[in-house]
Each structure stands twice: as structure tokens, then as C-alpha cells.
Rosetta silent file (secondary structure, phi, psi, omega in degrees, C-alpha in Angstrom):
SEQUENCE: XXXXXXXXXXXXXXXXXXXXXXXXXXXXXXXXXXXXXXXXXXXXXXXXXXXXXXXXXXXXXXXXXXXXXXXXXXXXXXXXXXXXXXXXXXXXXXXXXXXXXXXXXXXXXXXXXXXXXXXXXXXXXXXXXXXXXXXXXXXXXXXXXXXXXXXXXXXXXXXXXXXXXXXXXXXXXXXXXXXXXXXXXXXXXXXXXXXXXXXXXXXXXXXXXXXXXXXXXXXXXXXXXXXXXXXXXXXXXXXXXXXXXXXXXXXXXXXXXXXXXXX
SCORE:     score description
SCORE:     0.000 S_00000001
   1 L     0.000  159.473 -175.526  -10.694   50.251  -51.302 S_00000001
   2 L  -158.156  155.112  175.973  -12.987   53.051  -51.421 S_00000001
   3 L  -106.015  157.184 -174.465  -15.720   54.583  -49.323 S_00000001
   4 L   -79.605    7.718 -179.417  -19.211   55.210  -50.310 S_00000001
   5 L   172.440 -162.917 -178.844  -18.603   59.173  -49.309 S_00000001
   6 L  -114.116  159.881 -158.624  -16.799   61.276  -47.119 S_00000001
   7 L   -97.490 -168.887 -163.490  -16.615   60.954  -43.259 S_00000001
   8 L  -130.089  161.471 -171.109  -17.411   63.531  -40.560 S_00000001
   9 L    53.892   60.995  177.370  -14.649   64.692  -37.941 S_00000001
  10 L   129.065  -31.556  176.575  -11.921   65.879  -40.111 S_00000001
  11 L    68.613   33.641  177.304  -13.616   65.373  -43.750 S_00000001
  12 L   -94.485  132.870 -173.248  -11.033   62.798  -44.471 S_00000001
  13 L   -98.491  155.211 -169.368  -12.303   60.209  -47.006 S_00000001
  14 L   -90.338  117.094 -168.385  -11.057   56.707  -46.873 S_00000001
  15 L   178.132 -167.118  168.242   -8.023   56.372  -49.100 S_00000001
  16 L   -88.811  -22.531 -179.373   -4.587   57.262  -49.533 S_00000001
  17 L   -77.136  158.672  166.124   -4.907   61.039  -50.242 S_00000001
  18 L   103.309 -179.874 -175.229   -5.423   63.691  -47.744 S_00000001
  19 L   -87.309 -179.396 -153.982   -3.557   64.527  -44.786 S_00000001
  20 L  -150.512  118.309 -170.192   -2.392   62.000  -42.273 S_00000001
  21 L   -63.201  141.325  177.315   -2.300   62.795  -38.273 S_00000001
  22 H   -40.940  -41.821 -154.201    1.156   62.647  -36.503 S_00000001
  23 H   -71.527  -30.089  161.551   -0.465   60.190  -34.163 S_00000001
  24 H   -71.438  -21.333  171.133   -0.735   57.649  -37.067 S_00000001
  25 H   -74.750  -32.938 -170.120    2.492   57.911  -38.313 S_00000001
  26 H   -60.711  -51.083 -168.639    3.819   57.616  -34.508 S_00000001
  27 H   -55.176  -55.007  176.802    1.500   54.364  -34.509 S_00000001
  28 H   -60.831  -36.132 -171.297    2.893   53.079  -37.540 S_00000001
  29 H   -79.005  -27.213  154.110    6.406   53.697  -36.890 S_00000001
  30 H   -41.322  -57.881  172.654    6.225   51.856  -33.359 S_00000001
  31 H   -55.352  -38.370  177.222    5.000   48.970  -35.131 S_00000001
  32 H   -70.378  -53.186  170.676    7.633   49.021  -37.918 S_00000001
  33 H   -46.016  -51.532 -160.988   10.444   49.575  -34.964 S_00000001
  34 H   -92.764  -10.208  173.356    9.419   46.953  -32.805 S_00000001
  35 H   -83.008  -35.077  178.975    8.994   44.441  -35.808 S_00000001
  36 H   -56.812  -62.533 -149.288   12.591   45.622  -37.043 S_00000001
  37 H   -82.435   15.054  174.079   14.133   44.931  -33.761 S_00000001
  38 H   -65.601  -24.743 -159.331   12.753   41.110  -33.870 S_00000001
  39 H  -111.927    2.652  166.710   15.795   40.533  -36.469 S_00000001
  40 L  -132.508  133.845 -172.311   18.905   41.667  -34.321 S_00000001
  41 H   -55.874  -42.193 -179.631   20.226   40.142  -31.817 S_00000001
  42 H   -76.017    4.065 -169.849   21.086   42.809  -29.763 S_00000001
  43 H  -127.271   -7.098 -156.216   17.593   44.222  -29.893 S_00000001
  44 H   -67.752  -35.116 -160.939   15.435   40.860  -30.040 S_00000001
  45 H   -88.404    8.088  175.212   14.706   40.689  -26.346 S_00000001
  46 H   -73.026  -58.309 -178.167   12.609   43.898  -26.314 S_00000001
  47 H   -60.454   -9.275 -164.369    9.758   42.709  -28.332 S_00000001
  48 H   -90.848  -24.613 -179.123   10.060   39.337  -26.599 S_00000001
  49 H   -95.046   -4.677 -166.915    9.233   41.392  -23.391 S_00000001
  50 H  -118.490  -16.979  177.522    6.330   43.584  -24.716 S_00000001
  51 L   -76.477  138.485  174.303    4.536   40.946  -26.606 S_00000001
  52 L   -38.680  101.792  178.379    1.564   39.156  -25.172 S_00000001
  53 L  -141.319  169.536  172.081    2.972   35.920  -23.593 S_00000001
  54 L   -43.666  -28.578  175.893    1.963   33.169  -20.684 S_00000001
  55 H   -61.926  -21.190 -171.632    4.505   35.287  -18.475 S_00000001
  56 H   -66.970  -36.455  162.847    1.804   38.135  -18.197 S_00000001
  57 H  -113.679    2.870  168.235    0.231   35.958  -15.587 S_00000001
  58 H   -87.757  -50.983 -152.630    2.786   33.360  -14.603 S_00000001
  59 L  -107.853   -7.859 -171.509    5.696   35.910  -14.079 S_00000001
  60 L    67.858   24.842  167.283    3.498   39.169  -13.315 S_00000001
  61 L   -85.264   72.287 -162.705    4.515   40.755  -16.458 S_00000001
  62 L   -63.345  -10.803 -171.255    1.308   42.797  -16.544 S_00000001
  63 L   -79.025  -27.732 -165.308    2.430   45.437  -18.860 S_00000001
  64 H   -52.945  -29.232 -175.842    2.317   42.827  -21.667 S_00000001
  65 H   -72.155   -8.582  162.868   -1.545   43.344  -21.676 S_00000001
  66 H  -101.901    0.368  170.047   -1.272   47.013  -22.676 S_00000001
  67 H  -106.098  -13.973 -176.397    1.747   46.733  -24.945 S_00000001
  68 H   -64.958  -24.035 -171.777    1.484   43.563  -27.412 S_00000001
  69 H   -75.508  -10.044 -175.138   -0.473   45.565  -29.796 S_00000001
  70 H  -109.059   15.836 -173.221    2.210   47.838  -30.649 S_00000001
  71 L  -118.360  109.784  173.374    5.096   45.007  -31.219 S_00000001
  72 L   -55.626  150.538 -168.881    5.101   44.378  -34.948 S_00000001
  73 L  -147.696  169.823 -175.444    4.808   40.444  -35.627 S_00000001
  74 L    82.746 -166.583 -176.791    5.310   38.211  -38.413 S_00000001
  75 L   -88.337  167.514 -170.708    7.823   37.483  -41.370 S_00000001
  76 L   -99.794  141.080 -149.239    9.202   40.192  -43.131 S_00000001
  77 L   154.772  169.106 -177.385    7.476   40.420  -46.696 S_00000001
  78 H   -65.053  -15.342 -166.037    5.098   41.798  -48.717 S_00000001
  79 H   -91.792  -24.453  178.183    2.092   40.727  -46.390 S_00000001
  80 H   -61.234  -56.998 -154.878    3.795   42.896  -43.511 S_00000001
  81 H   -63.465  -32.083 -171.394    3.712   45.839  -45.814 S_00000001
  82 H   -81.509  -29.441 -169.719   -0.229   45.311  -46.740 S_00000001
  83 H   -71.658  -57.084 -179.069   -0.856   44.758  -43.077 S_00000001
  84 H   -43.498  -55.889 -168.044    0.767   48.403  -42.589 S_00000001
  85 H   -66.651  -45.188 -175.972   -1.025   49.841  -45.685 S_00000001
  86 H   -65.376  -56.284 -171.168   -4.497   48.542  -44.248 S_00000001
  87 H   -53.806  -43.063  162.689   -3.696   49.623  -40.785 S_00000001
  88 H   -44.855  -51.714 -167.096   -2.897   53.221  -42.204 S_00000001
  89 H   -65.241  -41.928 -164.554   -6.232   53.288  -43.896 S_00000001
  90 H   -89.454  -21.585 -175.282   -8.362   52.472  -41.232 S_00000001
  91 H   -78.754  -30.028  176.033   -6.309   54.116  -38.416 S_00000001
  92 H   -67.843  -45.367 -163.981   -6.464   57.753  -40.302 S_00000001
  93 H   -89.168  -40.567 -168.003  -10.143   57.886  -40.899 S_00000001
  94 H   -64.512  -28.432  168.315  -11.140   56.284  -37.349 S_00000001
  95 H   -68.127  -38.840 -176.108   -8.619   59.136  -35.874 S_00000001
  96 H   -80.809  -37.548 -156.993  -10.575   61.801  -37.426 S_00000001
  97 H   -80.393  -35.052 -163.735  -13.835   60.466  -36.452 S_00000001
  98 H  -107.623  -33.797 -158.918  -12.939   59.882  -32.733 S_00000001
  99 L    86.935  153.429  161.898  -10.434   62.401  -31.927 S_00000001
 100 H   -40.832  -56.896  172.644   -7.372   62.123  -30.380 S_00000001
 101 H   -46.715  -63.736 -170.854   -8.215   61.449  -26.785 S_00000001
 102 H   -55.452  -47.517  173.698  -10.846   58.857  -27.872 S_00000001
 103 H   -51.773  -74.064  176.738   -8.639   57.230  -30.418 S_00000001
 104 H   -48.080  -33.697  176.989   -6.210   56.279  -27.807 S_00000001
 105 H   -56.276  -66.165 -179.631   -8.602   55.692  -24.929 S_00000001
 106 H   -70.740  -15.597 -179.650  -10.257   52.915  -26.880 S_00000001
 107 H   -92.252  -11.906 -174.490   -7.587   51.238  -28.570 S_00000001
 108 H   -86.315  -37.004 -177.056   -5.651   50.841  -25.283 S_00000001
 109 H   -76.545  -26.687  178.665   -8.828   49.891  -23.185 S_00000001
 110 H   -66.897  -49.822 -171.052  -10.196   47.425  -25.842 S_00000001
 111 H   -65.788  -37.258  169.306   -6.637   45.967  -26.152 S_00000001
 112 H   -68.708  -20.561  170.101   -6.526   45.434  -22.404 S_00000001
 113 H   -71.092  -56.402  173.352   -9.953   43.874  -22.155 S_00000001
 114 H   -49.336  -44.178  170.305   -9.004   41.376  -25.054 S_00000001
 115 H   -61.818  -54.233  179.562   -5.861   40.637  -23.659 S_00000001
 116 H   -69.824  -15.614  177.125   -7.171   39.977  -20.198 S_00000001
 117 H   -73.273  -46.059 -170.230  -10.209   37.562  -21.646 S_00000001
 118 H   -70.974  -34.923 -174.346   -7.555   35.678  -23.505 S_00000001
 119 H   -69.327  -45.403 -163.660   -5.236   35.148  -20.225 S_00000001
 120 H   -56.266  -42.166 -167.944   -8.358   34.294  -18.138 S_00000001
 121 H   -87.719   -6.183 -175.003   -9.006   31.301  -20.684 S_00000001
 122 H   -89.511  -34.095  177.433   -5.264   30.437  -21.065 S_00000001
 123 H   -69.437  -33.825 -168.398   -5.234   30.084  -16.929 S_00000001
 124 H   -73.355  -35.380  172.803   -8.540   28.075  -17.260 S_00000001
 125 H   -54.050  -38.533 -156.046   -6.736   25.682  -19.911 S_00000001
 126 H   -79.777  -23.281 -171.587   -3.967   24.885  -17.398 S_00000001
 127 L   -82.820  -11.470 -178.159   -6.835   23.482  -15.119 S_00000001
 128 L   -79.935  157.594  174.216   -8.172   20.750  -17.796 S_00000001
 129 L   -53.683  115.162  176.644   -6.938   17.222  -17.604 S_00000001
 130 L   104.520  -11.923  178.377   -3.562   16.992  -19.466 S_00000001
 131 L    84.834 -164.967 -162.192   -3.083   20.822  -19.368 S_00000001
 132 L   -68.029  117.708  126.294   -3.622   23.374  -22.023 S_00000001
 133 L     2.775  -36.971 -176.969   -4.580   22.126  -25.379 S_00000001
 134 L  -109.449  162.513  177.866   -3.132   24.841  -27.527 S_00000001
 135 L   -92.425  -39.077 -165.079    0.575   25.204  -28.234 S_00000001
 136 L  -129.794   83.123  167.746    0.708   29.160  -29.221 S_00000001
 137 L   -64.346  150.508  163.132   -1.716   31.184  -26.833 S_00000001
 138 L    56.865   29.791  148.887   -2.365   34.717  -28.134 S_00000001
 139 L   -56.489  -45.210 -175.056   -0.998   34.052  -31.688 S_00000001
 140 L   -60.426  -36.895 -178.160   -3.828   35.615  -33.022 S_00000001
 141 L   -83.570  -11.219 -173.865   -3.527   38.706  -30.925 S_00000001
 142 L   -52.790  130.254  166.511   -0.022   39.847  -31.696 S_00000001
 143 H    61.071 -148.710 -172.851    0.964   43.429  -33.080 S_00000001
 144 H   -65.055   -2.271  169.040   -0.585   44.871  -35.687 S_00000001
 145 H   -53.964  -71.717 -160.547   -3.232   41.859  -36.072 S_00000001
 146 H   -44.217  -61.343  169.692   -4.716   43.034  -33.153 S_00000001
 147 H   -45.286  -57.656  165.734   -4.647   46.769  -33.884 S_00000001
 148 H   -49.811  -52.747  160.626   -6.555   45.846  -37.304 S_00000001
 149 H   -31.003  -56.129 -178.165   -8.922   44.146  -35.392 S_00000001
 150 H   -71.360  -49.933  168.031   -9.816   47.045  -33.350 S_00000001
 151 H   -42.993  -58.599 -168.587   -9.546   49.678  -36.134 S_00000001
 152 H   -64.106  -44.498  173.627  -11.643   47.808  -38.492 S_00000001
 153 H   -50.926  -39.322  159.890  -14.347   47.159  -35.828 S_00000001
 154 H   -57.699  -54.448  176.671  -14.279   50.780  -34.791 S_00000001
 155 H   -64.812  -40.164  178.497  -14.670   51.970  -38.375 S_00000001
 156 H   -82.385   -6.274  151.879  -17.563   49.666  -38.946 S_00000001
 157 H   -69.550  -19.446 -179.668  -19.644   50.632  -35.837 S_00000001
 158 H   -85.671  -29.289  170.047  -18.843   54.083  -36.936 S_00000001
 159 L  -124.576   44.918  175.911  -19.557   53.909  -40.612 S_00000001
 160 L   -29.065  -38.882 -165.272  -22.216   51.153  -41.056 S_00000001
 161 L  -115.217   -0.279  166.910  -23.423   52.007  -44.468 S_00000001
 162 L   -74.652  178.117 -171.550  -20.324   52.704  -46.014 S_00000001
 163 E  -125.373  125.784 -167.875  -19.200   50.787  -48.620 S_00000001
 164 E  -115.770  135.024  159.332  -15.496   49.003  -48.854 S_00000001
 165 E   -81.359  117.732 -163.812  -14.040   47.288  -51.544 S_00000001
 166 E   -94.574  137.761 -168.914  -12.756   44.129  -50.007 S_00000001
 167 L    53.432   36.334 -175.955   -9.529   42.753  -51.415 S_00000001
 168 L    54.036   14.498 -172.395  -10.026   45.683  -53.706 S_00000001
 169 L  -138.612  -44.636 -172.004  -12.531   43.850  -55.916 S_00000001
 170 E   -94.278  114.385 -176.386  -15.658   42.871  -53.766 S_00000001
 171 E   -75.666  138.419 -171.205  -17.926   45.836  -52.352 S_00000001
 172 E  -153.547  136.625  171.434  -19.241   45.193  -49.153 S_00000001
 173 E   -59.959  143.211 -173.889  -21.074   47.368  -46.240 S_00000001
 174 H   -75.551   -9.368  177.835  -18.610   48.067  -43.349 S_00000001
 175 H   -65.997  -26.513 -168.248  -21.156   46.676  -40.878 S_00000001
 176 H   -85.444  -12.515  176.014  -20.569   43.278  -42.376 S_00000001
 177 H   -80.860   -0.251  161.041  -16.837   43.472  -41.453 S_00000001
 178 H   -67.177  -46.193  174.366  -17.813   42.648  -37.987 S_00000001
 179 H   -65.563  -45.041  175.454  -18.954   39.312  -38.851 S_00000001
 180 H   -57.066  -53.546 -169.098  -15.725   38.875  -41.459 S_00000001
 181 H   -59.571  -28.170  176.506  -13.603   39.481  -38.299 S_00000001
 182 H   -80.202  -33.504  163.490  -14.957   36.695  -36.459 S_00000001
 183 H   -62.377  -29.343 -175.605  -14.882   34.325  -39.366 S_00000001
 184 H   -72.094  -44.379 -160.074  -11.396   35.448  -40.050 S_00000001
 185 H   -89.619  -20.771  170.895  -10.480   34.898  -36.543 S_00000001
 186 H   -74.273  -27.635  166.540  -12.026   31.272  -36.563 S_00000001
 187 H   -60.759  -41.290  166.631   -9.998   30.488  -39.376 S_00000001
 188 H   -61.791  -33.039  164.730   -6.950   31.395  -37.585 S_00000001
 189 H   -39.708  -66.725 -172.158   -8.264   29.301  -34.795 S_00000001
 190 H   -49.462  -40.094  175.006   -8.391   26.339  -37.138 S_00000001
 191 H   -98.128  -17.746 -174.438   -4.525   26.625  -37.989 S_00000001
 192 H  -103.356  -42.219  162.187   -3.141   27.815  -34.910 S_00000001
 193 L    99.350   33.040 -178.159   -5.484   25.953  -32.180 S_00000001
 194 L  -111.247   93.778  178.126   -4.900   29.460  -30.191 S_00000001
 195 H   -68.307  -14.566 -175.821   -8.638   29.310  -28.539 S_00000001
 196 H   -89.236  -27.367  161.320   -7.597   32.169  -26.128 S_00000001
 197 H   -53.922  -60.419  172.292   -6.646   34.399  -29.037 S_00000001
 198 H   -42.922  -38.897  179.133   -9.924   33.643  -30.764 S_00000001
 199 H   -57.982  -54.046 -170.582  -11.648   34.548  -27.439 S_00000001
 200 H   -68.239  -33.054  178.074  -10.088   37.704  -27.050 S_00000001
 201 H   -61.637  -63.991  176.773  -10.697   38.925  -30.818 S_00000001
 202 H   -33.303  -56.893 -155.382  -14.519   37.956  -29.953 S_00000001
 203 H   -75.871  -30.714 -170.102  -14.542   39.820  -26.806 S_00000001
 204 H   -54.249  -74.024  165.259  -12.751   42.897  -28.702 S_00000001
 205 H   -15.764  -68.301 -168.532  -15.322   42.893  -31.177 S_00000001
 206 H   -74.928  -20.682  164.518  -18.313   42.625  -29.157 S_00000001
 207 H   -59.836  -45.393 -175.854  -17.076   45.570  -26.786 S_00000001
 208 H   -41.378  -60.294 -161.131  -16.512   47.593  -29.664 S_00000001
 209 H   -79.162  -15.617  175.672  -19.997   47.523  -31.054 S_00000001
 210 H   -75.479  -15.529 -167.674  -21.668   47.418  -27.398 S_00000001
 211 H   -92.968  -19.577  157.079  -19.527   50.488  -26.429 S_00000001
 212 H   -79.916  -31.582  178.516  -21.365   52.576  -29.341 S_00000001
 213 L  -127.834   72.766 -174.411  -24.531   50.858  -28.835 S_00000001
 214 L   -69.154    0.829 -176.775  -25.185   50.153  -25.086 S_00000001
 215 L   -95.642    1.569 -173.864  -29.103   49.586  -25.634 S_00000001
 216 L   -95.160  177.674 -166.151  -28.449   46.416  -27.384 S_00000001
 217 L   -74.572  -26.483  172.149  -28.429   42.753  -25.763 S_00000001
 218 L   -70.348  -18.152 -163.296  -24.430   43.211  -25.704 S_00000001
 219 H   -71.854    7.031  163.292  -24.334   46.492  -23.990 S_00000001
 220 H   -70.526  -35.977 -179.677  -23.223   44.897  -20.555 S_00000001
 221 H   -51.155  -52.535 -159.688  -19.857   44.751  -22.304 S_00000001
 222 H   -71.947  -42.678  175.531  -19.755   48.243  -23.409 S_00000001
 223 H   -69.899  -38.471  163.116  -20.841   49.325  -19.716 S_00000001
 224 H   -54.258  -31.207 -163.775  -18.467   46.978  -18.233 S_00000001
 225 H   -75.171  -59.596 -154.443  -15.819   48.461  -20.516 S_00000001
 226 H   -71.746  -44.718  168.755  -16.512   52.022  -19.810 S_00000001
 227 H   -39.507  -50.225 -173.396  -16.854   51.004  -15.741 S_00000001
 228 H   -64.197  -40.494 -178.897  -13.228   49.591  -16.218 S_00000001
 229 H   -47.611  -66.123 -172.920  -11.948   52.695  -17.751 S_00000001
 230 H   -50.151  -35.584 -176.719  -13.489   54.894  -14.814 S_00000001
 231 H   -68.740  -42.961  176.108  -11.994   52.354  -12.351 S_00000001
 232 H   -68.681  -36.273  161.593   -8.514   52.573  -13.994 S_00000001
 233 H   -37.954  -61.422 -176.076   -8.737   56.406  -13.950 S_00000001
 234 H   -69.378  -28.624  174.582   -9.427   56.472  -10.502 S_00000001
 235 H   -87.197  -14.369  157.063   -6.659   53.969   -9.329 S_00000001
 236 H   -74.318  -51.311  143.313   -4.103   56.060  -11.230 S_00000001
 237 H     2.332  -79.727 -169.291   -5.557   59.153   -9.198 S_00000001
 238 H   -64.111  -42.960  176.073   -4.828   57.504   -6.099 S_00000001
 239 H   -44.848  -60.122  167.354   -1.330   56.454   -7.360 S_00000001
 240 H   -29.288  -66.579  175.107   -0.707   59.816   -8.382 S_00000001
 241 H   -48.203  -67.180 -179.255   -1.640   61.137   -4.662 S_00000001
 242 H   -41.422  -47.589 -173.591    0.125   58.677   -2.907 S_00000001
 243 H   -57.427  -46.870 -173.742    3.277   59.512   -4.888 S_00000001
 244 H   -76.588  -10.697 -178.895    2.979   63.065   -4.199 S_00000001
 245 H   -75.500  -46.945 -171.491    2.309   62.404   -0.551 S_00000001
 246 H   -57.720  -49.482 -163.882    5.784   60.329   -0.484 S_00000001
 247 H   -73.355  -37.136  178.411    7.593   62.981   -2.266 S_00000001
 248 H  -110.779    4.105 -169.264    6.278   66.399   -0.657 S_00000001
 249 L    60.015   46.595  170.922    5.171   65.259    2.623 S_00000001
 250 L   -83.783  156.371  176.930    1.449   65.687    1.894 S_00000001
 251 L  -114.010  124.957  175.737   -1.125   64.338    4.280 S_00000001
 252 L  -114.238  146.277 -168.425   -3.969   63.167    2.031 S_00000001
 253 E  -126.953  117.704  176.030   -7.447   62.755    3.793 S_00000001
 254 E   -59.705  148.806  163.034  -10.711   61.125    2.174 S_00000001
 255 L   -84.449 -169.505 -177.367  -13.736   63.159    2.101 S_00000001
 256 L   -82.055  -45.078  171.898  -17.153   62.176    2.925 S_00000001
 257 L   -70.921  148.616  177.585  -18.003   60.991   -0.693 S_00000001
 258 L   -43.352  145.898 -174.238  -16.240   58.200   -2.428 S_00000001
 259 L    45.033   25.061  176.468  -13.431   58.758   -3.991 S_00000001
 260 L  -113.619  124.309 -169.417  -13.197   62.597   -2.813 S_00000001
 261 E  -126.414  149.247 -171.951  -10.110   63.194   -1.724 S_00000001
 262 E  -130.421  149.454 -173.490   -8.681   66.579    0.237 S_00000001
 263 L  -146.132    0.000    0.000   -5.090   67.224    0.587 S_00000001
């Protein structure tokens, strides 16, 4: 793979050479560690609890909506190594372009939105006559595959005119990777019948595009994602205040304006 030039935000070209952010090593390490845990009886239960399953809505395992992209999945072999290599290439470039805070914020937020959409489809499937027609919900979303979807989409919207050698052979502009992701997701749907996962990928790609292009027809996705992020921050702030109140005996009083807190 190669780029048409060098990218801003750290000056790192798309490739194997150059400095690697510590956060990227941590990301790869977590994915590899959770992947390895699957093959040992003593640790196999950890990734089983962290990956996205119907238990997220059936049993209240809501943490799965946020943890599933970081749980490595698949069979041990060369393909898993190739996926990690591709993940490394895109993660490093996107990290330099977005910066640490925005990199993690978008990865986590878009992952939760995609998982939420997939879960809603899975719940709706239980209302169909005969139950859900799919046997493996969320198979397309698991682990490094979801990270690749998000990072490739982020790379495509940030470097629309960059040229990448697809499969190291075919030159293609980065903006077309958005369409290719949907095509590959549809092919995956044909083999797995994972309709919730397919919807989740489509939502993730759509939200990524509209986040950076709010003026387009799909801008509602981006605005909704940003509003969701602000609401999540406000909820976390209120939770922290309530914990402080319990620990220190503080009295929290709402101010005149909404979300204006005085203690």
C-alpha cells in the first residue's frame, strides 16, 4: 500500500516506516491479548463477556456496546496477522491526523452507535413471525473487523484524494473505500446472514461521513452522533457529582440554567 503524499497532523506517511504512537501499540496489544485469551480455558471467559452478544439487551450486559471492538476475533493464522497489519497502517495515520483525544473519542462513540443500531435490529428481529431469521447476530462487527471499518472510513473522509494500492496491486482513491466497505459488508452478510451486523456497519460508515460533512444529506447522522456524545458527557458529569455527594456529604444544587450545577 502507498499514499499519494504525506499527511498533515504529524507528517507521517501511510506505510510501515516512521514513528508509531504509543496508543496504537496499546490498541494492537489489547486486540492481540484478547484474541489469545480465547484459546486458553482459564481466560476464554473474558473475551466471551466483552464481545457483542444478544446478552447486551437480554441480560443487561451494556458494557459490550463499548468493549466489543477491542476483542480480537477469528482463527489463528496469517489472515489475523494481515488484519493487524492493515489496522496498524490505518490507525497510525488517522491517529496523527486527529490527535489522541479525538482519535479515541470517535472510535468509542462510533462503535457504540454502530452496536446500538445492530442491537435494535436484533431486538426487532425477535418480533418477526418465527423469530429472528439470522443465527449469528453481530458476527460482522466483532473485534478488529469493526476497528478496521471505522479506521478505514475515517481515513477515507480525511484523505479523499489519497491513492492507496488495494491488495497492494490496484490503485484506488481513498474516497472509494467508503463504498467498498459497504460492498464487503454486504458480501459478509450473504455468507453469515448477519443482518444486524450489516446494518451496524452501514450506520458506522454513514455516521463517519456525516461527522465531517454535516452539510450533506446524511448530516443528521453526524449531528445526532455529536449530540449523543454531549449527552454522554453530561450524564457522566452528573454521575461523578452524585458520587462526590455520597462520599463527601456534598449538597448538589441545580442552577438557573439547564445542566448548571452548584455545590
